[in-house]
Each structure stands twice: as C-alpha cells, then as structure tokens.
Amino acid sequence: MFITVAEKGSFVSAARQLGVTQPTLSRKIKLLEEQLNLKLLHRGNRELSLTPQGKKIFKTSLAVTQAWDRGLESLGNNEQDVKGKLRLGLLHPMARWLSESFITDFLKRYPNIQLDLVTLTPKQLLSMPDCDLMISPIMPEDQSLVAIKIFECNFCCYASPDYLNTFGIPQTPTQLSNHLCIANINCPNAEKNWPYIDIDGTEKSVDISGRVTSDSMDIARLLAANGLGIALLPELQVTELVNEHKLVQVLSEYRFKRVDMNIIVRSRDHMTQRVKAFIDAYKAFLTEHRGVQYL
C-alpha cells in the first residue's frame, strides 16, 4: 500500500487503484509509521510527498517487491506465465505508431500482461517518471538509468504531391530556404535550420522558414500531407502515407537527421520478465516488419 501511495502522491488515487476507501488507506499508512517510528509522508492539502526517511523506505520496498516479482516470474517457462502491469513511457507519435502496428500482436502473445501506455513530453523523457521502461530518442539525465540502443531512426524530407506541383521539387537542400518548411518547435532548440550530409560527405545546414510550425511529429506529417510545406519526418512513421501517395520523399540522395532510438530501463541486470518480453518482441517486430537491424 505504501508503494502505491508514494507512486500516486495521493491517498485518493492510491485508494482507487487498491480498491479500498481513503480513510482505510490513511489509517494503514499511519499504522505503518507508528510501527516503524518514522514519519514517511508530508501531508499537504492536495498532495503528498515523501520525507527523507520515506524516500529510503520507498526505494527499499520497491527493490524488494521487484525482486519478489522477478523470482515468481522466473518460475514460469512460457508466455502465459509472463504477467502483471507494464508501464511504457514514450512520445505521442511513437505511441500512435506502435498502437497501429505492434501493441495488438504483443498483447495477444502475452495475454496476462496489462500494458499502460504513458505519453510523455521530451522534458519528461529526461527523468523517466513512474514507468518501467521508455522508448526514447533522448538520453536521460538520470545517470542511474540505462539506455539500450535499439536502432537508428532516419529523418527524411516529405511533401504532398499538391505542394510539389505548386511550388516545385527542390533539387538540392539549399533550395529548401526558398520553400515553406514545417519546423519542429518541440526540440531543445526550436528548429531554424536543418543539418544534412552533402553528397561529398561534408556536414552542412540550410536555414528554413515557413507559415506553420508544430510541436508534434504527428501534426507535422498531417500538415505536410495537406500541402502546407515540406516536413522533416522519421521515415518509419510515414510509410502508410507514402504508400497512399499522400506524401512524397524529396532529396532522397542527401542524409538529414539521424536519431538513436533507445529503450531506457532502470537496470540492465535486474529486468523483470515483462520488460524482457517487451524488449524482445519489439526488436523482433522492427526486424520482421520494418527491416530494421537493431543493435
């Protein structure tokens, strides 16, 4: 109960998840504090926070609980035995893409896993809030977290056929400065230029501008498909729009942004069977359906 209260930061939310009344839960935590002779929580009007002693107890309790779960899971030898809740943190475009193509098969394969998809902002990816693992293009600031590189995500330039018919097809990256480009403003520095590798291998960049910007790759791909400009998008996530002839790749002979996609876990050596199962299934999916050679 204490772990749930600590994770939720609220007696109301924790009681709802545990299926008990708020007064009952509050009494249980008070009794625990009396038994330990420690104050575990700062009780505010609207939210709870852990005392220094509470943080130590929470960390220890969580480690013991996870070790117990791993021990139970290790007794199983098939996919039916992999069970429990798995909280996956990721950016919204990745959540949308996996929901369209991967999640259904994964849950069919592991019917006893409850998957919680938690969409995060780029800033939240730096700290891994309340998740078992994350899929992230951003390295976490927390040095205790472990990043496992899965694949390199290539970004390419895309526009709609209508846009290209109206404004022409850029033949070199430098011509992008004369086009309407859809900048991403949800990166550490709002995009004012797009770096690229020229045909001769030199690193260059081109200044961009346009009439619309977006803080979402999902929105940018739709804006591009609707003819509002050229967008720099992850090629894995535009396959359907390309196949439907709603987007066309331009400047394919040039290499634009390339981002390492990582799975972030709390420990490489002490992963639960649920986490291992997800990582293995995700790697297999990327290789089988997308031709990605994971690292």
PDB file of C-alpha atoms in Angstrom:
ATOM      1  CA  MET A   1       0.000   0.000   0.000  1.00  0.00           C
ATOM      2  CA  PHE A   2       2.792   2.416   0.883  1.00  0.00           C
ATOM      3  CA  ILE A   3       4.429   1.927  -2.526  1.00  0.00           C
ATOM      4  CA  THR A   4       1.175   2.779  -4.313  1.00  0.00           C
ATOM      5  CA  VAL A   5       0.631   5.878  -2.166  1.00  0.00           C
ATOM      6  CA  ALA A   6       4.205   7.005  -2.830  1.00  0.00           C
ATOM      7  CA  GLU A   7       3.847   6.471  -6.590  1.00  0.00           C
ATOM      8  CA  LYS A   8       0.461   8.195  -6.842  1.00  0.00           C
ATOM      9  CA  GLY A   9       1.230  11.057  -4.455  1.00  0.00           C
ATOM     10  CA  SER A  10      -2.393  10.992  -3.352  1.00  0.00           C
ATOM     11  CA  PHE A  11      -4.494   8.912  -0.962  1.00  0.00           C
ATOM     12  CA  VAL A  12      -7.488   9.323  -3.278  1.00  0.00           C
ATOM     13  CA  SER A  13      -5.722   7.958  -6.372  1.00  0.00           C
ATOM     14  CA  ALA A  14      -3.973   5.201  -4.428  1.00  0.00           C
ATOM     15  CA  ALA A  15      -7.193   4.099  -2.717  1.00  0.00           C
ATOM     16  CA  ARG A  16      -8.952   3.966  -6.076  1.00  0.00           C
ATOM     17  CA  GLN A  17      -6.218   1.755  -7.544  1.00  0.00           C
ATOM     18  CA  LEU A  18      -6.082  -0.523  -4.490  1.00  0.00           C
ATOM     19  CA  GLY A  19      -9.852  -0.838  -4.202  1.00  0.00           C
ATOM     20  CA  VAL A  20     -10.080   0.416  -0.613  1.00  0.00           C
ATOM     21  CA  THR A  21     -11.553   3.515   0.975  1.00  0.00           C
ATOM     22  CA  GLN A  22      -9.414   6.573   1.522  1.00  0.00           C
ATOM     23  CA  PRO A  23      -9.854   6.552   5.343  1.00  0.00           C
ATOM     24  CA  THR A  24      -8.849   2.876   5.486  1.00  0.00           C
ATOM     25  CA  LEU A  25      -5.730   3.512   3.455  1.00  0.00           C
ATOM     26  CA  SER A  26      -4.813   6.564   5.527  1.00  0.00           C
ATOM     27  CA  ARG A  27      -5.134   4.541   8.743  1.00  0.00           C
ATOM     28  CA  LYS A  28      -2.957   1.751   7.309  1.00  0.00           C
ATOM     29  CA  ILE A  29      -0.171   4.182   6.418  1.00  0.00           C
ATOM     30  CA  LYS A  30      -0.451   5.871   9.822  1.00  0.00           C
ATOM     31  CA  LEU A  31      -0.144   2.469  11.496  1.00  0.00           C
ATOM     32  CA  LEU A  32       2.943   1.689   9.402  1.00  0.00           C
ATOM     33  CA  GLU A  33       4.528   4.961  10.502  1.00  0.00           C
ATOM     34  CA  GLU A  34       3.806   4.117  14.140  1.00  0.00           C
ATOM     35  CA  GLN A  35       5.267   0.622  13.773  1.00  0.00           C
ATOM     36  CA  LEU A  36       8.439   1.986  12.184  1.00  0.00           C
ATOM     37  CA  ASN A  37       8.512   5.020  14.472  1.00  0.00           C
ATOM     38  CA  LEU A  38       9.172   7.114  11.369  1.00  0.00           C
ATOM     39  CA  LYS A  39       7.313   9.839   9.514  1.00  0.00           C
ATOM     40  CA  LEU A  40       7.090   8.663   5.910  1.00  0.00           C
ATOM     41  CA  LEU A  41       4.882  11.322   4.334  1.00  0.00           C
ATOM     42  CA  HIS A  42       4.455  15.065   4.297  1.00  0.00           C
ATOM     43  CA  ARG A  43       0.681  15.509   4.175  1.00  0.00           C
ATOM     44  CA  GLY A  44      -0.350  18.630   2.259  1.00  0.00           C
ATOM     45  CA  ASN A  45      -3.834  19.872   1.443  1.00  0.00           C
ATOM     46  CA  ARG A  46      -3.831  18.500  -2.096  1.00  0.00           C
ATOM     47  CA  GLU A  47      -0.891  16.150  -2.443  1.00  0.00           C
ATOM     48  CA  LEU A  48       1.567  14.025  -0.530  1.00  0.00           C
ATOM     49  CA  SER A  49       5.338  13.984  -0.656  1.00  0.00           C
ATOM     50  CA  LEU A  50       7.883  11.623   0.823  1.00  0.00           C
ATOM     51  CA  THR A  51      10.041  12.583   3.778  1.00  0.00           C
ATOM     52  CA  PRO A  52      13.757  11.703   3.545  1.00  0.00           C
ATOM     53  CA  GLN A  53      13.020   8.577   5.594  1.00  0.00           C
ATOM     54  CA  GLY A  54      10.036   7.852   3.373  1.00  0.00           C
ATOM     55  CA  LYS A  55      12.208   8.035   0.258  1.00  0.00           C
ATOM     56  CA  LYS A  56      14.607   5.463   1.721  1.00  0.00           C
ATOM     57  CA  ILE A  57      11.776   3.130   2.722  1.00  0.00           C
ATOM     58  CA  PHE A  58      10.141   3.538  -0.695  1.00  0.00           C
ATOM     59  CA  LYS A  59      13.360   2.721  -2.552  1.00  0.00           C
ATOM     60  CA  THR A  60      13.988  -0.351  -0.395  1.00  0.00           C
ATOM     61  CA  SER A  61      10.368  -1.533  -0.575  1.00  0.00           C
ATOM     62  CA  LEU A  62      10.286  -1.122  -4.338  1.00  0.00           C
ATOM     63  CA  ALA A  63      13.512  -3.107  -4.750  1.00  0.00           C
ATOM     64  CA  VAL A  64      12.178  -5.932  -2.552  1.00  0.00           C
ATOM     65  CA  THR A  65       8.859  -6.007  -4.421  1.00  0.00           C
ATOM     66  CA  GLN A  66      10.574  -6.083  -7.808  1.00  0.00           C
ATOM     67  CA  ALA A  67      12.922  -8.840  -6.649  1.00  0.00           C
ATOM     68  CA  TRP A  68       9.907 -10.858  -5.479  1.00  0.00           C
ATOM     69  CA  ASP A  69       8.183 -10.337  -8.838  1.00  0.00           C
ATOM     70  CA  ARG A  70      11.310 -11.436 -10.701  1.00  0.00           C
ATOM     71  CA  GLY A  71      11.559 -14.526  -8.540  1.00  0.00           C
ATOM     72  CA  LEU A  72       7.968 -15.513  -9.252  1.00  0.00           C
ATOM     73  CA  GLU A  73       8.338 -14.816 -12.961  1.00  0.00           C
ATOM     74  CA  SER A  74      11.492 -16.905 -13.188  1.00  0.00           C
ATOM     75  CA  LEU A  75       9.450 -19.946 -12.181  1.00  0.00           C
ATOM     76  CA  GLY A  76       7.395 -19.660 -15.355  1.00  0.00           C
ATOM     77  CA  ASN A  77       8.564 -21.126 -18.637  1.00  0.00           C
ATOM     78  CA  ASN A  78       6.051 -19.921 -21.210  1.00  0.00           C
ATOM     79  CA  GLU A  79       4.335 -16.765 -22.388  1.00  0.00           C
ATOM     80  CA  GLN A  80       1.243 -17.449 -20.280  1.00  0.00           C
ATOM     81  CA  ASP A  81       3.414 -17.142 -17.169  1.00  0.00           C
ATOM     82  CA  VAL A  82       4.588 -13.611 -18.006  1.00  0.00           C
ATOM     83  CA  LYS A  83       2.063 -11.436 -16.225  1.00  0.00           C
ATOM     84  CA  GLY A  84       1.478  -8.164 -14.441  1.00  0.00           C
ATOM     85  CA  LYS A  85       1.402  -4.457 -15.228  1.00  0.00           C
ATOM     86  CA  LEU A  86       3.932  -2.885 -17.579  1.00  0.00           C
ATOM     87  CA  ARG A  87       4.115   0.924 -17.781  1.00  0.00           C
ATOM     88  CA  LEU A  88       5.692   2.111 -21.024  1.00  0.00           C
ATOM     89  CA  GLY A  89       6.633   5.760 -21.464  1.00  0.00           C
ATOM     90  CA  LEU A  90       7.107   7.216 -24.950  1.00  0.00           C
ATOM     91  CA  LEU A  91       6.439  10.218 -27.149  1.00  0.00           C
ATOM     92  CA  HIS A  92       2.952  10.520 -28.637  1.00  0.00           C
ATOM     93  CA  PRO A  93       3.978   9.812 -32.270  1.00  0.00           C
ATOM     94  CA  MET A  94       5.711   6.600 -31.211  1.00  0.00           C
ATOM     95  CA  ALA A  95       2.678   5.599 -29.119  1.00  0.00           C
ATOM     96  CA  ARG A  96       0.409   6.185 -32.106  1.00  0.00           C
ATOM     97  CA  TRP A  97       2.684   4.207 -34.427  1.00  0.00           C
ATOM     98  CA  LEU A  98       3.018   1.222 -32.081  1.00  0.00           C
ATOM     99  CA  SER A  99      -0.731   1.248 -31.406  1.00  0.00           C
ATOM    100  CA  GLU A 100      -1.332   0.900 -35.138  1.00  0.00           C
ATOM    101  CA  SER A 101       1.198  -1.837 -35.752  1.00  0.00           C
ATOM    102  CA  PHE A 102       2.639  -3.620 -32.715  1.00  0.00           C
ATOM    103  CA  ILE A 103       0.627  -3.431 -29.499  1.00  0.00           C
ATOM    104  CA  THR A 104      -2.233  -5.703 -30.580  1.00  0.00           C
ATOM    105  CA  ASP A 105       0.055  -8.598 -31.505  1.00  0.00           C
ATOM    106  CA  PHE A 106       2.127  -8.132 -28.350  1.00  0.00           C
ATOM    107  CA  LEU A 107      -0.919  -8.336 -26.073  1.00  0.00           C
ATOM    108  CA  LYS A 108      -2.229 -11.384 -27.938  1.00  0.00           C
ATOM    109  CA  ARG A 109       1.107 -13.088 -27.389  1.00  0.00           C
ATOM    110  CA  TYR A 110       1.190 -12.134 -23.699  1.00  0.00           C
ATOM    111  CA  PRO A 111      -2.457 -12.236 -22.575  1.00  0.00           C
ATOM    112  CA  ASN A 112      -1.618 -11.793 -18.890  1.00  0.00           C
ATOM    113  CA  ILE A 113       0.275  -8.528 -19.277  1.00  0.00           C
ATOM    114  CA  GLN A 114      -1.544  -5.269 -18.601  1.00  0.00           C
ATOM    115  CA  LEU A 115       0.117  -2.543 -20.668  1.00  0.00           C
ATOM    116  CA  ASP A 116      -0.123   1.092 -19.616  1.00  0.00           C
ATOM    117  CA  LEU A 117       0.949   3.476 -22.398  1.00  0.00           C
ATOM    118  CA  VAL A 118       2.101   6.774 -20.903  1.00  0.00           C
ATOM    119  CA  THR A 119       2.704   9.563 -23.435  1.00  0.00           C
ATOM    120  CA  LEU A 120       5.494  11.866 -22.276  1.00  0.00           C
ATOM    121  CA  THR A 121       6.964  15.197 -23.311  1.00  0.00           C
ATOM    122  CA  PRO A 122      10.632  15.427 -24.358  1.00  0.00           C
ATOM    123  CA  LYS A 123      11.384  17.038 -20.990  1.00  0.00           C
ATOM    124  CA  GLN A 124       9.811  14.114 -19.128  1.00  0.00           C
ATOM    125  CA  LEU A 125      11.976  11.665 -21.077  1.00  0.00           C
ATOM    126  CA  LEU A 126      14.979  13.062 -19.222  1.00  0.00           C
ATOM    127  CA  SER A 127      13.878  11.541 -15.913  1.00  0.00           C
ATOM    128  CA  MET A 128      11.623   8.507 -16.646  1.00  0.00           C
ATOM    129  CA  PRO A 129       8.673   9.384 -14.376  1.00  0.00           C
ATOM    130  CA  ASP A 130       6.768   6.409 -12.935  1.00  0.00           C
ATOM    131  CA  CYS A 131       7.494   3.991 -15.815  1.00  0.00           C
ATOM    132  CA  ASP A 132       9.021   0.531 -16.076  1.00  0.00           C
ATOM    133  CA  LEU A 133      10.722   1.407 -19.355  1.00  0.00           C
ATOM    134  CA  MET A 134      10.719   4.064 -22.055  1.00  0.00           C
ATOM    135  CA  ILE A 135      11.275   4.206 -25.800  1.00  0.00           C
ATOM    136  CA  SER A 136      13.162   7.434 -26.296  1.00  0.00           C
ATOM    137  CA  PRO A 137      15.370   9.351 -28.749  1.00  0.00           C
ATOM    138  CA  ILE A 138      16.622  11.411 -25.799  1.00  0.00           C
ATOM    139  CA  MET A 139      19.310  10.304 -23.373  1.00  0.00           C
ATOM    140  CA  PRO A 140      18.141  10.607 -19.748  1.00  0.00           C
ATOM    141  CA  GLU A 141      19.852  12.982 -17.351  1.00  0.00           C
ATOM    142  CA  ASP A 142      19.497  10.477 -14.504  1.00  0.00           C
ATOM    143  CA  GLN A 143      22.801   8.576 -14.525  1.00  0.00           C
ATOM    144  CA  SER A 144      21.230   5.592 -12.755  1.00  0.00           C
ATOM    145  CA  LEU A 145      19.080   4.825 -15.811  1.00  0.00           C
ATOM    146  CA  VAL A 146      20.352   2.515 -18.548  1.00  0.00           C
ATOM    147  CA  ALA A 147      19.941   3.294 -22.270  1.00  0.00           C
ATOM    148  CA  ILE A 148      19.913   0.331 -24.659  1.00  0.00           C
ATOM    149  CA  LYS A 149      20.327   1.462 -28.278  1.00  0.00           C
ATOM    150  CA  ILE A 150      17.830  -0.368 -30.473  1.00  0.00           C
ATOM    151  CA  PHE A 151      18.101   1.259 -33.892  1.00  0.00           C
ATOM    152  CA  GLU A 152      18.899   4.447 -35.762  1.00  0.00           C
ATOM    153  CA  CYS A 153      15.882   6.420 -36.915  1.00  0.00           C
ATOM    154  CA  ASN A 154      16.387   8.261 -40.207  1.00  0.00           C
ATOM    155  CA  PHE A 155      14.583  11.543 -40.844  1.00  0.00           C
ATOM    156  CA  CYS A 156      13.810  12.457 -44.453  1.00  0.00           C
ATOM    157  CA  CYS A 157      12.103  15.342 -46.248  1.00  0.00           C
ATOM    158  CA  TYR A 158       8.494  14.795 -47.318  1.00  0.00           C
ATOM    159  CA  ALA A 159       5.844  16.893 -49.041  1.00  0.00           C
ATOM    160  CA  SER A 160       2.471  16.289 -50.665  1.00  0.00           C
ATOM    161  CA  PRO A 161       2.115  15.901 -54.439  1.00  0.00           C
ATOM    162  CA  ASP A 162      -0.071  19.042 -54.498  1.00  0.00           C
ATOM    163  CA  TYR A 163       2.598  21.104 -52.763  1.00  0.00           C
ATOM    164  CA  LEU A 164       5.310  19.890 -55.140  1.00  0.00           C
ATOM    165  CA  ASN A 165       3.114  20.576 -58.173  1.00  0.00           C
ATOM    166  CA  THR A 166       2.551  24.134 -56.943  1.00  0.00           C
ATOM    167  CA  PHE A 167       5.996  25.081 -55.633  1.00  0.00           C
ATOM    168  CA  GLY A 168       8.278  22.678 -57.466  1.00  0.00           C
ATOM    169  CA  ILE A 169      10.586  19.918 -56.307  1.00  0.00           C
ATOM    170  CA  PRO A 170      13.772  21.044 -54.526  1.00  0.00           C
ATOM    171  CA  GLN A 171      16.827  19.599 -56.238  1.00  0.00           C
ATOM    172  CA  THR A 172      19.354  20.417 -53.502  1.00  0.00           C
ATOM    173  CA  PRO A 173      18.998  21.088 -49.755  1.00  0.00           C
ATOM    174  CA  THR A 174      19.990  24.740 -50.265  1.00  0.00           C
ATOM    175  CA  GLN A 175      16.755  25.225 -52.221  1.00  0.00           C
ATOM    176  CA  LEU A 176      14.778  24.450 -49.050  1.00  0.00           C
ATOM    177  CA  SER A 177      15.396  28.048 -47.970  1.00  0.00           C
ATOM    178  CA  ASN A 178      13.038  29.081 -50.789  1.00  0.00           C
ATOM    179  CA  HIS A 179      10.325  26.634 -49.737  1.00  0.00           C
ATOM    180  CA  LEU A 180       7.743  26.507 -46.968  1.00  0.00           C
ATOM    181  CA  CYS A 181       9.194  24.209 -44.310  1.00  0.00           C
ATOM    182  CA  ILE A 182       7.387  22.887 -41.241  1.00  0.00           C
ATOM    183  CA  ALA A 183       9.717  23.343 -38.274  1.00  0.00           C
ATOM    184  CA  ASN A 184       9.623  21.279 -35.092  1.00  0.00           C
ATOM    185  CA  ILE A 185       9.379  23.543 -32.033  1.00  0.00           C
ATOM    186  CA  ASN A 186       9.293  20.681 -29.525  1.00  0.00           C
ATOM    187  CA  CYS A 187      13.041  20.033 -29.595  1.00  0.00           C
ATOM    188  CA  PRO A 188      15.589  21.520 -27.160  1.00  0.00           C
ATOM    189  CA  ASN A 189      16.186  24.374 -29.633  1.00  0.00           C
ATOM    190  CA  ALA A 190      13.341  25.266 -31.974  1.00  0.00           C
ATOM    191  CA  GLU A 191      14.422  24.384 -35.500  1.00  0.00           C
ATOM    192  CA  LYS A 192      15.763  27.302 -37.503  1.00  0.00           C
ATOM    193  CA  ASN A 193      17.857  25.152 -39.816  1.00  0.00           C
ATOM    194  CA  TRP A 194      18.129  21.554 -40.926  1.00  0.00           C
ATOM    195  CA  PRO A 195      21.592  19.930 -40.821  1.00  0.00           C
ATOM    196  CA  TYR A 196      22.410  17.455 -43.571  1.00  0.00           C
ATOM    197  CA  ILE A 197      25.266  15.453 -45.085  1.00  0.00           C
ATOM    198  CA  ASP A 198      26.084  16.583 -48.614  1.00  0.00           C
ATOM    199  CA  ILE A 199      26.780  14.123 -51.428  1.00  0.00           C
ATOM    200  CA  ASP A 200      30.520  14.632 -50.928  1.00  0.00           C
ATOM    201  CA  GLY A 201      30.196  13.716 -47.235  1.00  0.00           C
ATOM    202  CA  THR A 202      30.570  17.203 -45.776  1.00  0.00           C
ATOM    203  CA  GLU A 203      28.292  18.387 -42.972  1.00  0.00           C
ATOM    204  CA  LYS A 204      26.172  21.401 -43.857  1.00  0.00           C
ATOM    205  CA  SER A 205      22.897  23.033 -42.860  1.00  0.00           C
ATOM    206  CA  VAL A 206      20.200  25.080 -44.532  1.00  0.00           C
ATOM    207  CA  ASP A 207      18.094  27.828 -42.947  1.00  0.00           C
ATOM    208  CA  ILE A 208      14.377  27.100 -43.057  1.00  0.00           C
ATOM    209  CA  SER A 209      11.180  29.083 -42.629  1.00  0.00           C
ATOM    210  CA  GLY A 210       7.501  28.595 -43.261  1.00  0.00           C
ATOM    211  CA  ARG A 211       3.991  29.649 -42.360  1.00  0.00           C
ATOM    212  CA  VAL A 212       3.300  26.944 -39.780  1.00  0.00           C
ATOM    213  CA  THR A 213       5.274  25.157 -37.059  1.00  0.00           C
ATOM    214  CA  SER A 214       4.334  22.272 -34.797  1.00  0.00           C
ATOM    215  CA  ASP A 215       5.418  20.696 -31.525  1.00  0.00           C
ATOM    216  CA  SER A 216       4.219  17.269 -32.706  1.00  0.00           C
ATOM    217  CA  MET A 217       5.584  14.962 -35.404  1.00  0.00           C
ATOM    218  CA  ASP A 218       2.070  13.588 -35.868  1.00  0.00           C
ATOM    219  CA  ILE A 219       0.738  17.069 -36.602  1.00  0.00           C
ATOM    220  CA  ALA A 220       3.704  17.871 -38.861  1.00  0.00           C
ATOM    221  CA  ARG A 221       3.076  14.793 -41.000  1.00  0.00           C
ATOM    222  CA  LEU A 222      -0.596  15.743 -41.403  1.00  0.00           C
ATOM    223  CA  LEU A 223       0.293  19.352 -42.234  1.00  0.00           C
ATOM    224  CA  ALA A 224       2.712  18.126 -44.885  1.00  0.00           C
ATOM    225  CA  ALA A 225       0.133  15.697 -46.279  1.00  0.00           C
ATOM    226  CA  ASN A 226      -2.318  18.607 -46.522  1.00  0.00           C
ATOM    227  CA  GLY A 227       0.079  20.593 -48.689  1.00  0.00           C
ATOM    228  CA  LEU A 228       1.306  23.164 -46.170  1.00  0.00           C
ATOM    229  CA  GLY A 229       5.001  22.600 -46.698  1.00  0.00           C
ATOM    230  CA  ILE A 230       7.966  20.252 -46.519  1.00  0.00           C
ATOM    231  CA  ALA A 231       8.482  18.387 -43.239  1.00  0.00           C
ATOM    232  CA  LEU A 232      11.471  16.503 -41.855  1.00  0.00           C
ATOM    233  CA  LEU A 233       9.920  13.278 -40.573  1.00  0.00           C
ATOM    234  CA  PRO A 234      11.024   9.834 -39.299  1.00  0.00           C
ATOM    235  CA  GLU A 235      10.750   7.506 -42.274  1.00  0.00           C
ATOM    236  CA  LEU A 236       9.424   4.603 -40.196  1.00  0.00           C
ATOM    237  CA  GLN A 237       6.332   6.600 -39.278  1.00  0.00           C
ATOM    238  CA  VAL A 238       5.282   7.834 -42.720  1.00  0.00           C
ATOM    239  CA  THR A 239       5.269   4.543 -44.636  1.00  0.00           C
ATOM    240  CA  GLU A 240       1.472   4.411 -44.884  1.00  0.00           C
ATOM    241  CA  LEU A 241       1.152   7.984 -46.155  1.00  0.00           C
ATOM    242  CA  VAL A 242       3.871   7.343 -48.739  1.00  0.00           C
ATOM    243  CA  ASN A 243       2.174   4.125 -49.883  1.00  0.00           C
ATOM    244  CA  GLU A 244      -1.111   6.024 -50.171  1.00  0.00           C
ATOM    245  CA  HIS A 245       0.668   8.683 -52.304  1.00  0.00           C
ATOM    246  CA  LYS A 246      -0.217  11.395 -49.798  1.00  0.00           C
ATOM    247  CA  LEU A 247       3.450  12.130 -49.142  1.00  0.00           C
ATOM    248  CA  VAL A 248       6.459  12.032 -51.454  1.00  0.00           C
ATOM    249  CA  GLN A 249      10.065  11.913 -50.322  1.00  0.00           C
ATOM    250  CA  VAL A 250      12.340  14.592 -51.761  1.00  0.00           C
ATOM    251  CA  LEU A 251      16.123  14.993 -51.635  1.00  0.00           C
ATOM    252  CA  SER A 252      16.498  11.260 -51.002  1.00  0.00           C
ATOM    253  CA  GLU A 253      20.167  11.280 -52.044  1.00  0.00           C
ATOM    254  CA  TYR A 254      21.037  13.505 -49.074  1.00  0.00           C
ATOM    255  CA  ARG A 255      21.211  12.363 -45.456  1.00  0.00           C
ATOM    256  CA  PHE A 256      19.363  14.501 -42.967  1.00  0.00           C
ATOM    257  CA  LYS A 257      18.864  13.980 -39.243  1.00  0.00           C
ATOM    258  CA  ARG A 258      19.581  10.548 -37.785  1.00  0.00           C
ATOM    259  CA  VAL A 259      18.500   9.817 -34.218  1.00  0.00           C
ATOM    260  CA  ASP A 260      19.403   6.894 -31.977  1.00  0.00           C
ATOM    261  CA  MET A 261      16.275   5.228 -30.623  1.00  0.00           C
ATOM    262  CA  ASN A 262      16.813   3.750 -27.174  1.00  0.00           C
ATOM    263  CA  ILE A 263      14.968   1.646 -24.678  1.00  0.00           C
ATOM    264  CA  ILE A 264      15.502   3.130 -21.222  1.00  0.00           C
ATOM    265  CA  VAL A 265      15.366   0.790 -18.221  1.00  0.00           C
ATOM    266  CA  ARG A 266      16.244   1.162 -14.564  1.00  0.00           C
ATOM    267  CA  SER A 267      18.704  -1.726 -14.596  1.00  0.00           C
ATOM    268  CA  ARG A 268      20.122  -3.974 -17.298  1.00  0.00           C
ATOM    269  CA  ASP A 269      20.840  -6.779 -14.818  1.00  0.00           C
ATOM    270  CA  HIS A 270      17.547  -6.833 -12.927  1.00  0.00           C
ATOM    271  CA  MET A 271      14.841  -6.540 -15.565  1.00  0.00           C
ATOM    272  CA  THR A 272      11.536  -8.275 -14.930  1.00  0.00           C
ATOM    273  CA  GLN A 273      10.293 -10.900 -17.356  1.00  0.00           C
ATOM    274  CA  ARG A 274       7.663  -8.408 -18.522  1.00  0.00           C
ATOM    275  CA  VAL A 275      10.300  -5.879 -19.517  1.00  0.00           C
ATOM    276  CA  LYS A 276      12.453  -8.538 -21.191  1.00  0.00           C
ATOM    277  CA  ALA A 277       9.440  -9.881 -23.081  1.00  0.00           C
ATOM    278  CA  PHE A 278       8.560  -6.419 -24.380  1.00  0.00           C
ATOM    279  CA  ILE A 279      12.109  -5.642 -25.493  1.00  0.00           C
ATOM    280  CA  ASP A 280      12.486  -8.975 -27.307  1.00  0.00           C
ATOM    281  CA  ALA A 281       9.098  -8.619 -29.015  1.00  0.00           C
ATOM    282  CA  TYR A 282       9.841  -5.024 -30.028  1.00  0.00           C
ATOM    283  CA  LYS A 283      13.180  -5.991 -31.559  1.00  0.00           C
ATOM    284  CA  ALA A 284      11.564  -8.876 -33.448  1.00  0.00           C
ATOM    285  CA  PHE A 285       8.826  -6.561 -34.727  1.00  0.00           C
ATOM    286  CA  LEU A 286      11.314  -3.999 -36.006  1.00  0.00           C
ATOM    287  CA  THR A 287      13.334  -6.649 -37.809  1.00  0.00           C
ATOM    288  CA  GLU A 288      10.410  -8.567 -39.303  1.00  0.00           C
ATOM    289  CA  HIS A 289       8.068  -5.769 -40.323  1.00  0.00           C
ATOM    290  CA  ARG A 290      10.328  -2.782 -40.843  1.00  0.00           C
ATOM    291  CA  GLY A 291      13.634  -4.289 -41.891  1.00  0.00           C
ATOM    292  CA  VAL A 292      15.423  -2.590 -39.019  1.00  0.00           C
ATOM    293  CA  GLN A 293      18.655  -4.177 -37.916  1.00  0.00           C
ATOM    294  CA  TYR A 294      18.665  -3.471 -34.198  1.00  0.00           C
ATOM    295  CA  LEU A 295      21.935  -3.055 -32.400  1.00  0.00           C
TER     296      LEU A 295
END
